[in-house]
PDB file of C-alpha atoms in Angstrom:
ATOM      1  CA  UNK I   1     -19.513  -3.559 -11.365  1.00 57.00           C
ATOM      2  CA  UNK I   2     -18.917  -7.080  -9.714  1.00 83.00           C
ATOM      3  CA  UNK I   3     -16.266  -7.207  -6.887  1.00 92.00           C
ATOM      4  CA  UNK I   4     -14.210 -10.063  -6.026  1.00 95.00           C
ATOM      5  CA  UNK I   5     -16.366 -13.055  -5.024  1.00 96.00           C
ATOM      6  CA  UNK I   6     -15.233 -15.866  -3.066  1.00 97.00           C
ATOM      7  CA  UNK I   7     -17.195 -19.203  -1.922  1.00 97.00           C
ATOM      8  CA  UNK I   8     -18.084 -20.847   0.112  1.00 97.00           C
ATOM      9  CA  UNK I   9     -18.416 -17.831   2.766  1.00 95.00           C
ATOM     10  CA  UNK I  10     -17.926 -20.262   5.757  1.00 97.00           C
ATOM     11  CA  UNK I  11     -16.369 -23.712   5.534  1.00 97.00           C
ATOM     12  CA  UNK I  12     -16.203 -26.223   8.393  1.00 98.00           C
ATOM     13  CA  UNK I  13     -14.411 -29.200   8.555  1.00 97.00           C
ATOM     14  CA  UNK I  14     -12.644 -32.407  10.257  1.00 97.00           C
ATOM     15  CA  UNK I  15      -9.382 -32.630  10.692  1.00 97.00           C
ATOM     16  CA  UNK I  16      -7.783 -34.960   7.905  1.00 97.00           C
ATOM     17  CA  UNK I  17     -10.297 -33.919   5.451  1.00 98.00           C
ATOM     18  CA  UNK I  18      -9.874 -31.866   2.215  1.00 98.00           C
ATOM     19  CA  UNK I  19     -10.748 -28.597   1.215  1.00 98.00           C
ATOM     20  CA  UNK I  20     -11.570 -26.430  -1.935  1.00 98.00           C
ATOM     21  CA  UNK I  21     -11.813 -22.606  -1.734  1.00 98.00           C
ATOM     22  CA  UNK I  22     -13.276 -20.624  -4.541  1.00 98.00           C
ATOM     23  CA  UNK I  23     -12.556 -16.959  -6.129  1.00 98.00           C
ATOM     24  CA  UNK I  24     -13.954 -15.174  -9.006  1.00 97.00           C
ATOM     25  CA  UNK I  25     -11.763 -12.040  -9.155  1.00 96.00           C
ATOM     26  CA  UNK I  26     -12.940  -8.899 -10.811  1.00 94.00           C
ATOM     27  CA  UNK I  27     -13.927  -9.374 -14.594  1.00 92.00           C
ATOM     28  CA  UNK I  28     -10.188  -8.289 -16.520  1.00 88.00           C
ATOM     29  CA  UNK I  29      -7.642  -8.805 -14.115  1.00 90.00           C
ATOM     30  CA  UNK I  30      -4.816 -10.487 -14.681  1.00 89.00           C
ATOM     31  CA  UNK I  31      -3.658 -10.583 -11.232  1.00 91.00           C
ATOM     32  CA  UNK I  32      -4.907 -13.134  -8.200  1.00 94.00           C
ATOM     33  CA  UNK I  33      -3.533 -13.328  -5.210  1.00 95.00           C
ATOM     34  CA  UNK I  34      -4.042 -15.193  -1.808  1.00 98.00           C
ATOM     35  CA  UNK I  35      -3.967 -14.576   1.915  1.00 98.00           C
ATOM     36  CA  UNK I  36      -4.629 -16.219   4.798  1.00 97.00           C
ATOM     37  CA  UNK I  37      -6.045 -13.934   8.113  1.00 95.00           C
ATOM     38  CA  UNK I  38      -5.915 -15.345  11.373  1.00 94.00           C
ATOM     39  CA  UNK I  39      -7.614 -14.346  14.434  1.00 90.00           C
ATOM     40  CA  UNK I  40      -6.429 -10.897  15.570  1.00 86.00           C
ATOM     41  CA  UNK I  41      -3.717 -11.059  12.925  1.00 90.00           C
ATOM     42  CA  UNK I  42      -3.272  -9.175   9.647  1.00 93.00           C
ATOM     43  CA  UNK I  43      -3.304 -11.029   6.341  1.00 96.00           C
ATOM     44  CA  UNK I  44      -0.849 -12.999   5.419  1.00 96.00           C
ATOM     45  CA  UNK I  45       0.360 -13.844   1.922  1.00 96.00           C
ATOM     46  CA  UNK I  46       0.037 -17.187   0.352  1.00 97.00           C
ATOM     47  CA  UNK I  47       0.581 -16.945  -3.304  1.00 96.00           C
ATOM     48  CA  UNK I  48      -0.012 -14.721  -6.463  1.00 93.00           C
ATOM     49  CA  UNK I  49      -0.845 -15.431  -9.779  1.00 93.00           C
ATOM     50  CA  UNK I  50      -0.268 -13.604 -13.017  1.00 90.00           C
ATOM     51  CA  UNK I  51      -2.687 -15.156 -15.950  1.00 88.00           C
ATOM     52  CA  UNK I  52      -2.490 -18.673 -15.501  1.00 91.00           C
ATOM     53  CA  UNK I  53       1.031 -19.144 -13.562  1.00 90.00           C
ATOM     54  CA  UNK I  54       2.146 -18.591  -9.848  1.00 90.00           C
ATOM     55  CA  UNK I  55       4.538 -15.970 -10.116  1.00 89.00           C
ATOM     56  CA  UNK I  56       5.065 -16.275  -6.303  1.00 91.00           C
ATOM     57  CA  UNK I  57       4.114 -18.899  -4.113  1.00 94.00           C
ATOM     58  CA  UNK I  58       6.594 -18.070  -1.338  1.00 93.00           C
ATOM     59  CA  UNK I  59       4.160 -18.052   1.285  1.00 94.00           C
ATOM     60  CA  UNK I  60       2.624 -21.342   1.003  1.00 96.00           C
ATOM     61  CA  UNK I  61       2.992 -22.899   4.113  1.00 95.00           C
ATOM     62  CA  UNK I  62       3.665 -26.268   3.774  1.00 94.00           C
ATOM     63  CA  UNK I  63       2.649 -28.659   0.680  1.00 95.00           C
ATOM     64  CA  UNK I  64      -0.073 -29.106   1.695  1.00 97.00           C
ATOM     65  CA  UNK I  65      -1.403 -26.285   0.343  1.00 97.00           C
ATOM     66  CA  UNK I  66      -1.747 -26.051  -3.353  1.00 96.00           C
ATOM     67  CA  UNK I  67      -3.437 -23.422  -6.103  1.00 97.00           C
ATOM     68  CA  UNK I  68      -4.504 -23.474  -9.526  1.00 96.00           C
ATOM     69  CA  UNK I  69      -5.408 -20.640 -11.785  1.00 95.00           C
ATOM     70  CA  UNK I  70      -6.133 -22.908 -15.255  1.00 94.00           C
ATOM     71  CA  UNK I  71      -8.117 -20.258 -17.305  1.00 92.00           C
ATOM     72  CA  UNK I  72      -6.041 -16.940 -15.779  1.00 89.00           C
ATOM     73  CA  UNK I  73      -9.546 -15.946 -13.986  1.00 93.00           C
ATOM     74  CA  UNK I  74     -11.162 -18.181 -11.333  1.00 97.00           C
ATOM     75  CA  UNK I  75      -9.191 -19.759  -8.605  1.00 98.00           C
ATOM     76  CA  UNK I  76      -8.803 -22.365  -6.581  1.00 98.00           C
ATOM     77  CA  UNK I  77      -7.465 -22.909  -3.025  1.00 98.00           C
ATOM     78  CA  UNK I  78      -6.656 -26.709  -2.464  1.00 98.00           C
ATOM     79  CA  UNK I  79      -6.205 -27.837   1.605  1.00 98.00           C
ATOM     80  CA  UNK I  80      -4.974 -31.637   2.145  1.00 97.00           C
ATOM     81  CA  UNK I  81      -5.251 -33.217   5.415  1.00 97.00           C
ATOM     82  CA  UNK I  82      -6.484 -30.170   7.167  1.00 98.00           C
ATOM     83  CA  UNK I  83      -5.431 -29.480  10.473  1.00 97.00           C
ATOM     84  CA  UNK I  84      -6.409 -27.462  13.527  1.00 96.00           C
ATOM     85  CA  UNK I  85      -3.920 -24.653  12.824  1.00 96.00           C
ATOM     86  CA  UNK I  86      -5.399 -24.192   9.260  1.00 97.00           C
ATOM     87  CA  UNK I  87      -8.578 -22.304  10.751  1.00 97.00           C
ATOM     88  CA  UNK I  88      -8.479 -18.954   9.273  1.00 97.00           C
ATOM     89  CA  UNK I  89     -10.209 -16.452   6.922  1.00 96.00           C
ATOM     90  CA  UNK I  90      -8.591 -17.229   3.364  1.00 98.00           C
ATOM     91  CA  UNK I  91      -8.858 -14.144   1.675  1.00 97.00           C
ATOM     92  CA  UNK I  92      -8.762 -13.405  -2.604  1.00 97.00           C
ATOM     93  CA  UNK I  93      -7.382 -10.260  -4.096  1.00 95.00           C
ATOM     94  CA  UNK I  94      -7.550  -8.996  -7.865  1.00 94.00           C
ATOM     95  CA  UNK I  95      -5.469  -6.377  -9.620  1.00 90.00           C
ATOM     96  CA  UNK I  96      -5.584  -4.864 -12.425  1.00 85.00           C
ATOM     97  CA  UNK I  97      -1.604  -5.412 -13.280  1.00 70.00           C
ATOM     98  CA  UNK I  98      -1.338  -2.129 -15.034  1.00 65.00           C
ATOM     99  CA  UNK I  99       1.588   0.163 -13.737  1.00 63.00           C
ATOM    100  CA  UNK I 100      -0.657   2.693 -13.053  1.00 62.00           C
ATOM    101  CA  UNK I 101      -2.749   0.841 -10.464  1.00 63.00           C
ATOM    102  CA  UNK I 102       0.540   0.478  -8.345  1.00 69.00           C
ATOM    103  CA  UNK I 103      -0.649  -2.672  -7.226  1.00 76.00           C
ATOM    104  CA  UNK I 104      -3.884  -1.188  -5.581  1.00 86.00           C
ATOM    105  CA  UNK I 105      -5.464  -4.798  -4.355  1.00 91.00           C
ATOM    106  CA  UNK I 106      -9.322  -5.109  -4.640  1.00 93.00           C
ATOM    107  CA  UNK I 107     -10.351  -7.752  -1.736  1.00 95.00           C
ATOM    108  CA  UNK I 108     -13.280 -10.489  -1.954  1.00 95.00           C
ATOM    109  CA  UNK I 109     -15.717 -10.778   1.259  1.00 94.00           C
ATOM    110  CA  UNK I 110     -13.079 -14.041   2.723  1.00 95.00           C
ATOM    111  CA  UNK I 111     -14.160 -17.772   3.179  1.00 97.00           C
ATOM    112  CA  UNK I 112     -14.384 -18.286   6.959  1.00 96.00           C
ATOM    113  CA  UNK I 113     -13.056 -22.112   7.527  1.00 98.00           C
ATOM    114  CA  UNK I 114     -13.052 -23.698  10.019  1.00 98.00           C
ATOM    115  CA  UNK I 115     -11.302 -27.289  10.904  1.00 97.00           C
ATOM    116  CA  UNK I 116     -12.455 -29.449  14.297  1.00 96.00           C
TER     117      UNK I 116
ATOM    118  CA  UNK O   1      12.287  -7.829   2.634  1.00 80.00           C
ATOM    119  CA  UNK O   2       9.524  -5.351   4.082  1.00 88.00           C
ATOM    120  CA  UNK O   3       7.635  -5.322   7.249  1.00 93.00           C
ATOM    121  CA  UNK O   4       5.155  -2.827   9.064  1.00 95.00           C
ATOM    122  CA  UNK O   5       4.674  -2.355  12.325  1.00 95.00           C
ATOM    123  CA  UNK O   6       1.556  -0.967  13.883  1.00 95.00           C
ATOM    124  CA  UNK O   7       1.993  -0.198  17.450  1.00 87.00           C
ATOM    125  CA  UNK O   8      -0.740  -0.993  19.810  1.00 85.00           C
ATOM    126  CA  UNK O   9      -4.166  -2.822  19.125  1.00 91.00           C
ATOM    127  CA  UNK O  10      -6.666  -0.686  20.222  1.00 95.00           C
ATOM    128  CA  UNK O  11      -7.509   2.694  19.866  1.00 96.00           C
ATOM    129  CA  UNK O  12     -10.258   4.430  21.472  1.00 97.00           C
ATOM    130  CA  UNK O  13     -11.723   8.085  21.041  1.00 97.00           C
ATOM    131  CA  UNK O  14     -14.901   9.984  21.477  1.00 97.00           C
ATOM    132  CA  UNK O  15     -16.471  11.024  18.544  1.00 97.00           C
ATOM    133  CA  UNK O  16     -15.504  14.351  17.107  1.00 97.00           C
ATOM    134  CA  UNK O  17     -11.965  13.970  18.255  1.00 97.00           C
ATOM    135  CA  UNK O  18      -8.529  13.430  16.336  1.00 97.00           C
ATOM    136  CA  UNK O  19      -8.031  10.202  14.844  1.00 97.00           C
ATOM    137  CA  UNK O  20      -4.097   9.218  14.536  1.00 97.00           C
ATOM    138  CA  UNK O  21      -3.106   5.718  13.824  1.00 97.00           C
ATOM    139  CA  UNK O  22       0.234   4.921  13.555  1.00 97.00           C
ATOM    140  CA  UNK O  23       2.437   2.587  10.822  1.00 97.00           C
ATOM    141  CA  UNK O  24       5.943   2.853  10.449  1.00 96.00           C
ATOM    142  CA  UNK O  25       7.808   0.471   7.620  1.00 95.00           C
ATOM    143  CA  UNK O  26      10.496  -1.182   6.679  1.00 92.00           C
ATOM    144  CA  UNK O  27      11.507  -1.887   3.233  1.00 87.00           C
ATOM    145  CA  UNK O  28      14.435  -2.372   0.910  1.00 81.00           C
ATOM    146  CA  UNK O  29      12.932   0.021  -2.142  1.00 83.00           C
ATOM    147  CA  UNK O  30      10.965   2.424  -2.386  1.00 83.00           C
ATOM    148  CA  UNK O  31       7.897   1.161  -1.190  1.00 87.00           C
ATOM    149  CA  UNK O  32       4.134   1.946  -2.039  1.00 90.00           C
ATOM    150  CA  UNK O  33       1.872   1.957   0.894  1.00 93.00           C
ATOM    151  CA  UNK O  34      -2.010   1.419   1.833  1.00 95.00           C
ATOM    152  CA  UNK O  35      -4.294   1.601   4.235  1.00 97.00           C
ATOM    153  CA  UNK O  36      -7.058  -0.943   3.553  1.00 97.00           C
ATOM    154  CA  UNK O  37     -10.356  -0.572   6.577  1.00 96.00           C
ATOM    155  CA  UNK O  38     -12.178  -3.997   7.726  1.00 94.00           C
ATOM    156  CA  UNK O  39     -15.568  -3.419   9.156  1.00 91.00           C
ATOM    157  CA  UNK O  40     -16.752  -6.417  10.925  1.00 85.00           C
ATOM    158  CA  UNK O  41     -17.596  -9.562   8.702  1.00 79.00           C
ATOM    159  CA  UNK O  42     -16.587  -7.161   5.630  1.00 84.00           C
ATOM    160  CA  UNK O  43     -13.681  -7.546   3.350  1.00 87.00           C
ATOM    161  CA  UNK O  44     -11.013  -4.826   3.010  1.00 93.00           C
ATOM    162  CA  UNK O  45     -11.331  -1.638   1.679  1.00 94.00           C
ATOM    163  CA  UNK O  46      -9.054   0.282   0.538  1.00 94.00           C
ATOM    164  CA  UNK O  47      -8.684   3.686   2.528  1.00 96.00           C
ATOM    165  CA  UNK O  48      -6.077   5.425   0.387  1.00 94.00           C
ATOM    166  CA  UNK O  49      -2.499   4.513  -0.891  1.00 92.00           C
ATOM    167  CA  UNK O  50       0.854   6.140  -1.552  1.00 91.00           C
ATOM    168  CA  UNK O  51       2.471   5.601  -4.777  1.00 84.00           C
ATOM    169  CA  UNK O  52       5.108   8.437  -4.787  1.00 78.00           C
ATOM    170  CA  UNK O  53       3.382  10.864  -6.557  1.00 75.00           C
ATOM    171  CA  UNK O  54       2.381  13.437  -3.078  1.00 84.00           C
ATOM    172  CA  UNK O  55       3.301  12.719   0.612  1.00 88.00           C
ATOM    173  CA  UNK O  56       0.086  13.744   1.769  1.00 94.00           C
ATOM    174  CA  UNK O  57      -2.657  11.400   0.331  1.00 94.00           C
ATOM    175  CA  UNK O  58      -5.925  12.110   0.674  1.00 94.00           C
ATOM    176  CA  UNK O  59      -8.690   8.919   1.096  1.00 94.00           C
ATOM    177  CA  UNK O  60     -12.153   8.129   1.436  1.00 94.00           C
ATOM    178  CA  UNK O  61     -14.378   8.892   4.722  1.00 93.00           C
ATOM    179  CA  UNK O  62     -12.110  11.960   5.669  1.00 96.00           C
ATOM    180  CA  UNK O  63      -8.955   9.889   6.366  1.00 97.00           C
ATOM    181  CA  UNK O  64      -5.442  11.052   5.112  1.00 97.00           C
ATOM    182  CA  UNK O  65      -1.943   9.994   5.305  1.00 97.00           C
ATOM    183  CA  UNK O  66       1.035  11.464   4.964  1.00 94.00           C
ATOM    184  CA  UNK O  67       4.585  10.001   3.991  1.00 94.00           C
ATOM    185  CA  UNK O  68       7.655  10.764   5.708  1.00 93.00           C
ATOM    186  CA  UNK O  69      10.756   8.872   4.695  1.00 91.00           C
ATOM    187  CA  UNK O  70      12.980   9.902   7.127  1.00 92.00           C
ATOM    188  CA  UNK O  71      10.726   8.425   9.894  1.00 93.00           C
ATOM    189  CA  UNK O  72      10.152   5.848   7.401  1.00 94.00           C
ATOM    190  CA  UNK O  73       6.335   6.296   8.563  1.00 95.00           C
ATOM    191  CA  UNK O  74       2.633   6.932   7.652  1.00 96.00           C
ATOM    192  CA  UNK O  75       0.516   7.426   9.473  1.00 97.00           C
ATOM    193  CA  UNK O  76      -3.594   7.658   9.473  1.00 97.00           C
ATOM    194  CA  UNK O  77      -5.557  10.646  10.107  1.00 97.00           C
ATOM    195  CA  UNK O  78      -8.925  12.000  10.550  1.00 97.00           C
ATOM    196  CA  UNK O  79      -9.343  15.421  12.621  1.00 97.00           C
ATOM    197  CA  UNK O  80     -13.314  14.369  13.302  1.00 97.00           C
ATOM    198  CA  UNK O  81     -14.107  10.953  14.755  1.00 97.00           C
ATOM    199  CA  UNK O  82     -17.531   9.600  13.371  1.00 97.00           C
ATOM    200  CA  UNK O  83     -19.330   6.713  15.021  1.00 96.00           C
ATOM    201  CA  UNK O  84     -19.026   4.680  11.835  1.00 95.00           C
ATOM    202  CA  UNK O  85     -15.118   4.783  11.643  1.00 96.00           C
ATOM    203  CA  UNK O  86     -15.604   2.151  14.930  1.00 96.00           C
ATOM    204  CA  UNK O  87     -13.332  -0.834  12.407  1.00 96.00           C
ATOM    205  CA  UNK O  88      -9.892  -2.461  12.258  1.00 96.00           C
ATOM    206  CA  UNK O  89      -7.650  -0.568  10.360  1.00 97.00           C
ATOM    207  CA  UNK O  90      -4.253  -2.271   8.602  1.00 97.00           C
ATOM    208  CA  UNK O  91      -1.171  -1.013   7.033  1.00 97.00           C
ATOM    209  CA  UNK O  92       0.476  -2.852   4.067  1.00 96.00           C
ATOM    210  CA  UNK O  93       3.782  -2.243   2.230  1.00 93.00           C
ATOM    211  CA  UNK O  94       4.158  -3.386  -0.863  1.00 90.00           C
ATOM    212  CA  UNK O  95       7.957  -2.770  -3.357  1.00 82.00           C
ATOM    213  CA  UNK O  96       6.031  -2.514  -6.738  1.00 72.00           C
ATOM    214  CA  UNK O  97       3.294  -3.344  -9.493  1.00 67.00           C
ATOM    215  CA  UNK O  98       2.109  -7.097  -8.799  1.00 68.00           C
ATOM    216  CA  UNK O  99       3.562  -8.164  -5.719  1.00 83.00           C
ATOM    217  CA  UNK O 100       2.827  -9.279  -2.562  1.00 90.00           C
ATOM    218  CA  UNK O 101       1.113  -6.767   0.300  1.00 93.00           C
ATOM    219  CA  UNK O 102       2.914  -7.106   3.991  1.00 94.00           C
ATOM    220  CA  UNK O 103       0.520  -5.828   6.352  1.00 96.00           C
ATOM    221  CA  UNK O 104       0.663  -5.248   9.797  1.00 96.00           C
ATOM    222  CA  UNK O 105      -1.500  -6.496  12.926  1.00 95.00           C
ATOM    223  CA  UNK O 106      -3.808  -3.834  12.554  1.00 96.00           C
ATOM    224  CA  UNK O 107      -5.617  -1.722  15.174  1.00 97.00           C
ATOM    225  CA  UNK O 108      -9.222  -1.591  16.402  1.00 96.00           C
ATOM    226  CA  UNK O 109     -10.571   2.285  16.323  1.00 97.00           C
ATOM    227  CA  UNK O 110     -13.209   2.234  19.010  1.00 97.00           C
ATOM    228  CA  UNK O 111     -15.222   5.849  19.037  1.00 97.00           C
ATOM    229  CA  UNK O 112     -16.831   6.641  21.865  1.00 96.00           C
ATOM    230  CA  UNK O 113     -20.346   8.860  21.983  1.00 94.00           C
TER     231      UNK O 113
END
């Protein structure tokens, strides 16, 4: 079946400007989460979703960073006044939220963005 | 709170040898644990994951892990290197169903002909 899909696959930007990134988790999973991977760095969480509402949005940065989950599938990853220091892979994550997944994460491809 | 640490960034062996990569962990409860694999300009895939069940947990490609609590560790085998196991490799810690994954730097497995 489908895996996790995320758009666009590479993003570049200006400084200032804002950004939308895109996933499409797999088809019946409740759960969405969020990380960002910088160079040489594992991922790092951002935020997760379960259905509609951020259950945890600990790792959001700053407020500048903002994500919506309105029909408990796709996502959206909002950037304001992007900055240097946001260029990173953002990568999407799906579970299935049933106990006996224990939280196995299915990872999309990553949007590649990059602010000059 | 949970952490992992992965110790060192590269790894290099010649193919046919013993693969060990290391991850030891630090978390409050007890934790389940992953190995996810990143070939280059892939996503991650997951390698194989502890959930309490065995200590020794057997993945895809050949790789296993095995959990030891008292050296809060686990650790990533494969006794034959293969050319195509040349990836980065990560170790994530998670304390239950539908939260957050910690990982760790990750290493690069470099094989060698």
């Amino acid at each position: 079946g489908a895996g996790v899909s995320q758009t666009p696959s590479n993003k570049v930007t200006e400084k200032g400007k804002y950004v939308e990134l895109r996933c499409d988790p797999i088809s019946g999973h409740t759960a969405l989460y969020w990380y960002r991977q910088s160079l040489g760095q594992g991922p790092e969480f951002l935020i997760y979703f379960q259905g509609t509402g951020a259950a945890d949005d600990s790792g959001l940065p700053n407020d500048r960073f903002f994500a919506v989950r309105p029909e408990g599938s796709v996502s959206t990853l909002k950037i304001q006044r992007t900055e240097r220091g946001d260029s990173a892979v953002y990568l999407c994550a799906s579970s299935p939220n049933r106990e006996t997944s224990h939280n196995e994460q299915f990872f999309g491809p990553g949007t590649r963005l990059t602010v000059l | 709170a949970q952490s992992v640490t992965q110790l060192g960034s590269h790894v290099s062996v010649s193919e046919g040898a013993l693969v060990l990569l290391r991850c030891n962990y630090s978390s409050s409860v007890p934790p389940y644990l992953f190995w996810y694999v990143q070939y280059p300009n892939q996503g991650l895939q997951l390698l194989l994951k502890y959930t309490s069940a065995a200590t020794l947990v057997k993945g895809i490609n050949g790789f296993e892990a095995e959990f030891k609590k008292s050296e809060t560790s686990f650790h990533l085998t494969k006794p034959s290197a293969h050319m195509s196991d040349a990836a980065e490799y990560f170790c994530a810690v998670s304390t239950g169903a539908n939260s957050k994954l910690t990982f760790g730097k990750g290493i690069t497995l470099s094989v060698r002909p």
